[in-house]
Amino acid sequence: MNQAMLAGPRRTVLQLHRRALWAALALFGAAAVTLVALRLRVDTLDTTDPCRGGTGCNEAIQGLVQAHEWLRAGLDQVATGVLLLPLAIAAFAAGPLIARELETGTYRLAWTQSVTPTRWLAAKLLLPAVVVTAGTAVLVAAFRWSRPPTTGNGAGMLWDSPVYASMGVITFAYGLLAIAVGALTALLVRRTVVAMSVAGLATGGLMLLVTTLRPHLWPVATRSAIGNEQDLWILQQGKLTASGKRLFWQDCYGLPRTSPEQCMADRGAVGEFHDVHPSSHFWPLQLVETGIVLALAAAAVAAAFWLLRRRHG
């Protein structure tokens, strides 16, 4: 399957869905530009002496505080949008992109014009994949640059799901997974509205499953003490006995007439342990999770092409 063979179907997809694809790119760009503008505003005010000249001091300080609040609100909204984006992508891929043509029968026109079913589906998947990859690349770059280095001024902790999804390559992987799940769902259901609902639910379920596995995708670091380190993900903590046996705080909560601290002391606690993911684990976890998600996407795409060939040859 070469570029020339795909050119015609790609143009058809672009003509049919150009408004939605251009609107998606415009939305990505607008969000990125907004974040950059808000961060530049904060940086400009941070480097200006608010009380220079002795006049307007309070107003300048209020303006700086407001600029930080706007940046934080913008980061929060974009991060939430990025987290929910795969659901919208899956619904679009399943419904307007593929299922609608299967439901109305318009796909037959393309197949009678020297376009094989395989080329038709490949073109349906390729163009949205390019748009999603390009758009999320711009958005992730803008989010990473705009997020202040201290979490107190940013959009939550690094490990919060919306922030985590907006800071690395996992964003691209979930977008491609959404397209693949949407295509497979459309071929299975062949009804526009139902396919959109099922694809959104299936994509959300897969995202929830992988998110549940996320803490275990990379070995944790065990520390005897933790300080004020930024972006530290604490998974488990408790006390250690002299023999090294772990004692967990949850086993000491709710006991009558005994405080948790006394309970730990009575059980022979002599030290502490903390199982954590420090910020240095961010990229290993991102890459492992990305590999898993891309494998799921590849499996969904393979299943979609198999189902298409089985039904239509």
Tab-separated table of C-alpha atoms in Angstrom:
chain	number	residue	atom	x	y	z
A	1	MET	CA	0.000	0.000	0.000
A	2	ASN	CA	1.813	3.135	-1.201
A	3	GLN	CA	1.208	6.830	-0.992
A	4	ALA	CA	-0.322	7.081	-4.484
A	5	MET	CA	-2.885	4.410	-3.682
A	6	LEU	CA	-3.946	6.249	-0.532
A	7	ALA	CA	-4.003	9.755	-1.993
A	8	GLY	CA	-7.519	9.521	-3.421
A	9	PRO	CA	-9.185	8.108	-0.290
A	10	ARG	CA	-7.326	10.649	1.858
A	11	ARG	CA	-8.663	13.515	-0.223
A	12	THR	CA	-12.167	12.095	0.135
A	13	VAL	CA	-11.833	11.889	3.906
A	14	LEU	CA	-10.524	15.458	4.007
A	15	GLN	CA	-13.404	16.729	1.885
A	16	LEU	CA	-16.029	14.967	3.979
A	17	HIS	CA	-14.626	15.914	7.370
A	18	ARG	CA	-12.514	18.983	6.682
A	19	ARG	CA	-14.581	21.225	8.947
A	20	ALA	CA	-14.250	18.898	11.923
A	21	LEU	CA	-10.521	18.324	11.333
A	22	TRP	CA	-9.763	22.011	10.862
A	23	ALA	CA	-11.869	22.852	13.893
A	24	ALA	CA	-9.878	20.347	15.943
A	25	LEU	CA	-6.571	21.877	14.836
A	26	ALA	CA	-7.894	25.367	15.571
A	27	LEU	CA	-8.974	24.266	19.041
A	28	PHE	CA	-5.566	22.761	19.756
A	29	GLY	CA	-3.868	25.926	18.554
A	30	ALA	CA	-6.145	28.262	20.499
A	31	ALA	CA	-5.565	26.350	23.732
A	32	ALA	CA	-1.803	26.353	23.200
A	33	VAL	CA	-1.669	30.078	22.388
A	34	THR	CA	-3.804	30.882	25.431
A	35	LEU	CA	-1.484	28.991	27.776
A	36	VAL	CA	1.611	30.633	26.319
A	37	ALA	CA	0.028	34.095	26.591
A	38	LEU	CA	-0.962	33.511	30.222
A	39	ARG	CA	2.542	32.306	31.117
A	40	LEU	CA	4.169	35.272	29.346
A	41	ARG	CA	1.885	37.598	31.289
A	42	VAL	CA	2.957	36.019	34.575
A	43	ASP	CA	6.646	36.172	33.639
A	44	THR	CA	6.347	39.835	32.657
A	45	LEU	CA	4.703	40.802	35.935
A	46	ASP	CA	7.120	38.642	37.972
A	47	THR	CA	10.106	40.540	36.597
A	48	THR	CA	8.561	43.955	37.226
A	49	ASP	CA	8.871	45.727	40.562
A	50	PRO	CA	5.218	46.211	41.578
A	51	CYS	CA	6.071	49.089	43.905
A	52	ARG	CA	8.420	50.980	41.609
A	53	GLY	CA	7.916	54.702	42.097
A	54	GLY	CA	5.862	54.176	45.255
A	55	THR	CA	2.491	54.392	43.493
A	56	GLY	CA	0.039	51.733	42.445
A	57	CYS	CA	1.712	49.079	44.589
A	58	ASN	CA	-1.437	47.308	45.756
A	59	GLU	CA	-2.972	47.335	42.292
A	60	ALA	CA	0.185	45.850	40.773
A	61	ILE	CA	0.361	43.089	43.365
A	62	GLN	CA	-3.302	42.259	42.808
A	63	GLY	CA	-2.649	42.126	39.082
A	64	LEU	CA	0.212	39.661	39.624
A	65	VAL	CA	-1.929	37.449	41.864
A	66	GLN	CA	-4.727	37.528	39.311
A	67	ALA	CA	-2.316	36.600	36.506
A	68	HIS	CA	-1.167	33.552	38.498
A	69	GLU	CA	-4.788	32.574	39.120
A	70	TRP	CA	-5.642	32.854	35.435
A	71	LEU	CA	-2.640	30.729	34.493
A	72	ARG	CA	-3.559	28.101	37.063
A	73	ALA	CA	-7.175	28.064	35.832
A	74	GLY	CA	-6.029	27.785	32.219
A	75	LEU	CA	-3.720	24.884	33.029
A	76	ASP	CA	-6.475	23.130	34.974
A	77	GLN	CA	-8.964	23.453	32.122
A	78	VAL	CA	-6.531	22.346	29.423
A	79	ALA	CA	-5.346	19.389	31.519
A	80	THR	CA	-8.923	18.261	32.082
A	81	GLY	CA	-9.640	18.644	28.382
A	82	VAL	CA	-6.598	16.582	27.434
A	83	LEU	CA	-7.659	13.827	29.832
A	84	LEU	CA	-11.138	13.664	28.281
A	85	LEU	CA	-9.971	14.204	24.690
A	86	PRO	CA	-9.636	10.488	23.798
A	87	LEU	CA	-13.320	9.973	24.566
A	88	ALA	CA	-14.278	12.651	22.032
A	89	ILE	CA	-11.813	11.272	19.469
A	90	ALA	CA	-13.213	7.749	19.864
A	91	ALA	CA	-16.772	9.001	19.453
A	92	PHE	CA	-15.853	10.939	16.293
A	93	ALA	CA	-13.925	8.033	14.765
A	94	ALA	CA	-16.699	5.575	15.541
A	95	GLY	CA	-19.634	7.727	14.469
A	96	PRO	CA	-19.194	10.472	11.851
A	97	LEU	CA	-15.963	9.034	10.439
A	98	ILE	CA	-16.885	5.380	9.810
A	99	ALA	CA	-20.221	4.151	11.198
A	100	ARG	CA	-22.268	6.811	9.425
A	101	GLU	CA	-20.999	5.634	6.040
A	102	LEU	CA	-21.651	2.012	6.955
A	103	GLU	CA	-25.138	2.842	8.204
A	104	THR	CA	-26.151	4.891	5.157
A	105	GLY	CA	-24.367	2.676	2.638
A	106	THR	CA	-22.320	5.498	1.090
A	107	TYR	CA	-19.160	3.419	1.494
A	108	ARG	CA	-20.274	1.360	-1.533
A	109	LEU	CA	-19.722	4.356	-3.817
A	110	ALA	CA	-16.073	4.603	-2.801
A	111	TRP	CA	-15.573	0.843	-3.167
A	112	THR	CA	-16.898	0.882	-6.722
A	113	GLN	CA	-14.333	3.528	-7.732
A	114	SER	CA	-11.217	1.335	-7.540
A	115	VAL	CA	-10.907	1.869	-3.791
A	116	THR	CA	-10.580	-1.398	-1.909
A	117	PRO	CA	-12.112	-1.744	1.567
A	118	THR	CA	-8.616	-1.935	3.061
A	119	ARG	CA	-7.505	1.308	1.400
A	120	TRP	CA	-10.777	2.953	2.433
A	121	LEU	CA	-10.270	2.080	6.107
A	122	ALA	CA	-6.561	2.972	6.024
A	123	ALA	CA	-7.394	6.451	4.720
A	124	LYS	CA	-10.101	6.827	7.354
A	125	LEU	CA	-7.547	6.132	10.080
A	126	LEU	CA	-4.495	7.910	8.689
A	127	LEU	CA	-5.693	11.494	8.377
A	128	PRO	CA	-7.279	11.759	11.857
A	129	ALA	CA	-4.152	10.148	13.310
A	130	VAL	CA	-1.996	12.861	11.729
A	131	VAL	CA	-4.286	15.628	12.988
A	132	VAL	CA	-4.428	14.213	16.518
A	133	THR	CA	-0.656	13.690	16.690
A	134	ALA	CA	0.143	17.171	15.381
A	135	GLY	CA	-2.457	18.891	17.550
A	136	THR	CA	-1.523	17.119	20.769
A	137	ALA	CA	2.186	17.740	20.108
A	138	VAL	CA	1.569	21.474	20.036
A	139	LEU	CA	-0.682	21.333	23.090
A	140	VAL	CA	1.703	19.222	25.184
A	141	ALA	CA	4.633	21.480	24.312
A	142	ALA	CA	2.641	24.558	25.325
A	143	PHE	CA	1.453	22.925	28.551
A	144	ARG	CA	4.957	21.828	29.575
A	145	TRP	CA	6.380	25.278	28.900
A	146	SER	CA	3.536	27.135	30.615
A	147	ARG	CA	3.398	25.040	33.788
A	148	PRO	CA	5.453	26.732	36.531
A	149	PRO	CA	8.214	24.608	38.099
A	150	THR	CA	6.570	24.684	41.549
A	151	THR	CA	3.322	22.779	41.974
A	152	GLY	CA	1.983	25.456	44.294
A	153	ASN	CA	1.636	27.748	41.269
A	154	GLY	CA	0.821	25.065	38.704
A	155	ALA	CA	-2.098	22.848	37.764
A	156	GLY	CA	-1.821	20.242	40.496
A	157	MET	CA	0.822	17.636	41.139
A	158	LEU	CA	2.793	16.011	38.328
A	159	TRP	CA	1.151	12.666	39.097
A	160	ASP	CA	-2.422	13.934	39.008
A	161	SER	CA	-4.048	12.178	36.043
A	162	PRO	CA	-4.927	15.362	34.075
A	163	VAL	CA	-1.421	16.817	34.508
A	164	TYR	CA	0.290	13.486	33.837
A	165	ALA	CA	-1.709	13.115	30.622
A	166	SER	CA	-0.750	16.637	29.492
A	167	MET	CA	2.977	16.440	30.128
A	168	GLY	CA	4.264	13.551	28.031
A	169	VAL	CA	3.999	11.187	25.084
A	170	ILE	CA	1.142	9.219	26.600
A	171	THR	CA	-1.191	11.876	25.175
A	172	PHE	CA	-0.381	10.805	21.606
A	173	ALA	CA	-0.779	7.131	22.447
A	174	TYR	CA	-4.243	7.564	23.943
A	175	GLY	CA	-5.320	9.618	20.936
A	176	LEU	CA	-4.255	6.830	18.558
A	177	LEU	CA	-5.902	4.229	20.791
A	178	ALA	CA	-9.141	6.215	20.627
A	179	ILE	CA	-9.076	6.234	16.818
A	180	ALA	CA	-8.386	2.493	16.706
A	181	VAL	CA	-11.123	1.645	19.223
A	182	GLY	CA	-13.540	3.918	17.378
A	183	ALA	CA	-12.841	2.182	14.062
A	184	LEU	CA	-13.250	-1.297	15.528
A	185	THR	CA	-16.456	-0.301	17.298
A	186	ALA	CA	-17.908	1.214	14.126
A	187	LEU	CA	-17.256	-1.977	12.165
A	188	LEU	CA	-18.838	-4.062	14.900
A	189	VAL	CA	-21.894	-1.892	15.600
A	190	ARG	CA	-22.465	-0.120	12.241
A	191	ARG	CA	-24.893	2.354	13.851
A	192	THR	CA	-23.712	5.925	14.277
A	193	VAL	CA	-25.115	6.932	17.657
A	194	VAL	CA	-24.649	3.536	19.278
A	195	ALA	CA	-21.099	3.280	17.952
A	196	MET	CA	-20.209	6.690	19.381
A	197	SER	CA	-21.470	5.713	22.825
A	198	VAL	CA	-19.825	2.291	22.848
A	199	ALA	CA	-16.501	3.655	21.578
A	200	GLY	CA	-16.422	6.364	24.234
A	201	LEU	CA	-17.203	3.875	26.994
A	202	ALA	CA	-14.666	1.346	25.718
A	203	THR	CA	-11.919	3.941	25.443
A	204	GLY	CA	-12.695	5.280	28.902
A	205	GLY	CA	-12.621	1.762	30.320
A	206	LEU	CA	-9.223	1.023	28.783
A	207	MET	CA	-7.842	4.326	30.065
A	208	LEU	CA	-9.133	3.562	33.558
A	209	LEU	CA	-7.592	0.083	33.455
A	210	VAL	CA	-4.161	1.323	32.405
A	211	THR	CA	-4.326	4.163	34.937
A	212	THR	CA	-4.996	1.605	37.670
A	213	LEU	CA	-1.888	-0.306	36.589
A	214	ARG	CA	0.263	2.840	36.321
A	215	PRO	CA	1.869	2.735	39.819
A	216	HIS	CA	3.152	-0.781	39.099
A	217	LEU	CA	4.675	-0.141	35.664
A	218	TRP	CA	8.049	0.850	37.130
A	219	PRO	CA	9.808	-0.276	40.326
A	220	VAL	CA	9.157	2.044	43.261
A	221	ALA	CA	11.880	3.750	45.275
A	222	THR	CA	11.844	2.963	49.000
A	223	ARG	CA	13.038	5.698	51.348
A	224	SER	CA	13.429	5.882	55.083
A	225	ALA	CA	12.364	9.527	55.130
A	226	ILE	CA	10.914	12.108	52.774
A	227	GLY	CA	11.349	15.842	52.827
A	228	ASN	CA	9.658	18.597	50.867
A	229	GLU	CA	10.517	17.221	47.433
A	230	GLN	CA	8.235	18.490	44.667
A	231	ASP	CA	6.122	16.028	42.681
A	232	LEU	CA	6.684	13.021	44.946
A	233	TRP	CA	4.125	10.253	44.460
A	234	ILE	CA	3.715	8.379	47.747
A	235	LEU	CA	2.244	4.923	47.161
A	236	GLN	CA	2.696	3.261	50.531
A	237	GLN	CA	4.207	4.170	53.861
A	238	GLY	CA	4.480	2.765	57.350
A	239	LYS	CA	6.941	1.581	59.977
A	240	LEU	CA	9.672	-1.043	60.122
A	241	THR	CA	10.522	-3.430	62.956
A	242	ALA	CA	14.090	-4.259	63.956
A	243	SER	CA	13.900	-7.350	61.739
A	244	GLY	CA	12.760	-5.306	58.762
A	245	LYS	CA	9.113	-6.369	58.847
A	246	ARG	CA	6.740	-3.780	57.425
A	247	LEU	CA	3.931	-2.383	59.567
A	248	PHE	CA	1.155	-0.453	57.808
A	249	TRP	CA	-0.675	2.507	59.256
A	250	GLN	CA	-4.079	1.272	58.122
A	251	ASP	CA	-3.737	-1.696	60.462
A	252	CYS	CA	-3.549	0.687	63.424
A	253	TYR	CA	-6.455	2.967	62.619
A	254	GLY	CA	-9.750	2.596	64.440
A	255	LEU	CA	-8.438	0.543	67.363
A	256	PRO	CA	-10.187	1.256	70.701
A	257	ARG	CA	-8.214	3.094	73.401
A	258	THR	CA	-5.025	3.023	71.305
A	259	SER	CA	-3.597	5.743	69.097
A	260	PRO	CA	-1.992	4.739	65.772
A	261	GLU	CA	1.409	5.853	67.083
A	262	GLN	CA	1.054	3.740	70.226
A	263	CYS	CA	-0.127	0.802	68.138
A	264	MET	CA	3.016	1.034	66.004
A	265	ALA	CA	5.229	1.268	69.074
A	266	ASP	CA	3.524	-1.748	70.644
A	267	ARG	CA	4.210	-3.780	67.504
A	268	GLY	CA	7.927	-2.969	67.652
A	269	ALA	CA	8.293	-0.148	65.146
A	270	VAL	CA	11.778	1.359	65.081
A	271	GLY	CA	11.917	3.119	61.696
A	272	GLU	CA	9.909	4.290	58.709
A	273	PHE	CA	9.560	3.318	55.076
A	274	HIS	CA	8.023	5.164	52.128
A	275	ASP	CA	7.409	3.578	48.732
A	276	VAL	CA	7.447	6.445	46.250
A	277	HIS	CA	7.745	7.448	42.631
A	278	PRO	CA	9.956	10.569	42.490
A	279	SER	CA	9.790	12.950	39.557
A	280	SER	CA	12.719	11.060	37.959
A	281	HIS	CA	10.326	8.141	37.374
A	282	PHE	CA	8.055	10.277	35.208
A	283	TRP	CA	9.582	9.403	31.840
A	284	PRO	CA	10.124	5.683	32.521
A	285	LEU	CA	6.477	5.378	33.553
A	286	GLN	CA	5.358	7.433	30.547
A	287	LEU	CA	7.324	5.299	28.096
A	288	VAL	CA	6.184	1.976	29.537
A	289	GLU	CA	2.558	3.098	29.592
A	290	THR	CA	2.889	4.476	26.063
A	291	GLY	CA	4.174	1.113	24.862
A	292	ILE	CA	1.220	-0.686	26.422
A	293	VAL	CA	-1.316	1.744	24.970
A	294	LEU	CA	0.246	1.601	21.497
A	295	ALA	CA	0.152	-2.199	21.659
A	296	LEU	CA	-3.559	-2.026	22.489
A	297	ALA	CA	-4.076	0.419	19.611
A	298	ALA	CA	-2.210	-1.868	17.195
A	299	ALA	CA	-4.323	-4.830	18.324
A	300	ALA	CA	-7.527	-2.834	17.786
A	301	VAL	CA	-6.407	-1.732	14.309
A	302	ALA	CA	-5.469	-5.304	13.375
A	303	ALA	CA	-8.849	-6.524	14.609
A	304	ALA	CA	-10.619	-3.798	12.593
A	305	PHE	CA	-8.854	-4.761	9.343
A	306	TRP	CA	-9.480	-8.465	10.009
A	307	LEU	CA	-13.164	-7.822	10.587
A	308	LEU	CA	-13.395	-5.664	7.444
A	309	ARG	CA	-11.760	-8.353	5.275
A	310	ARG	CA	-13.919	-11.054	6.806
A	311	ARG	CA	-17.142	-9.192	6.035
A	312	HIS	CA	-16.260	-7.504	2.742
A	313	GLY	CA	-13.270	-9.332	1.343
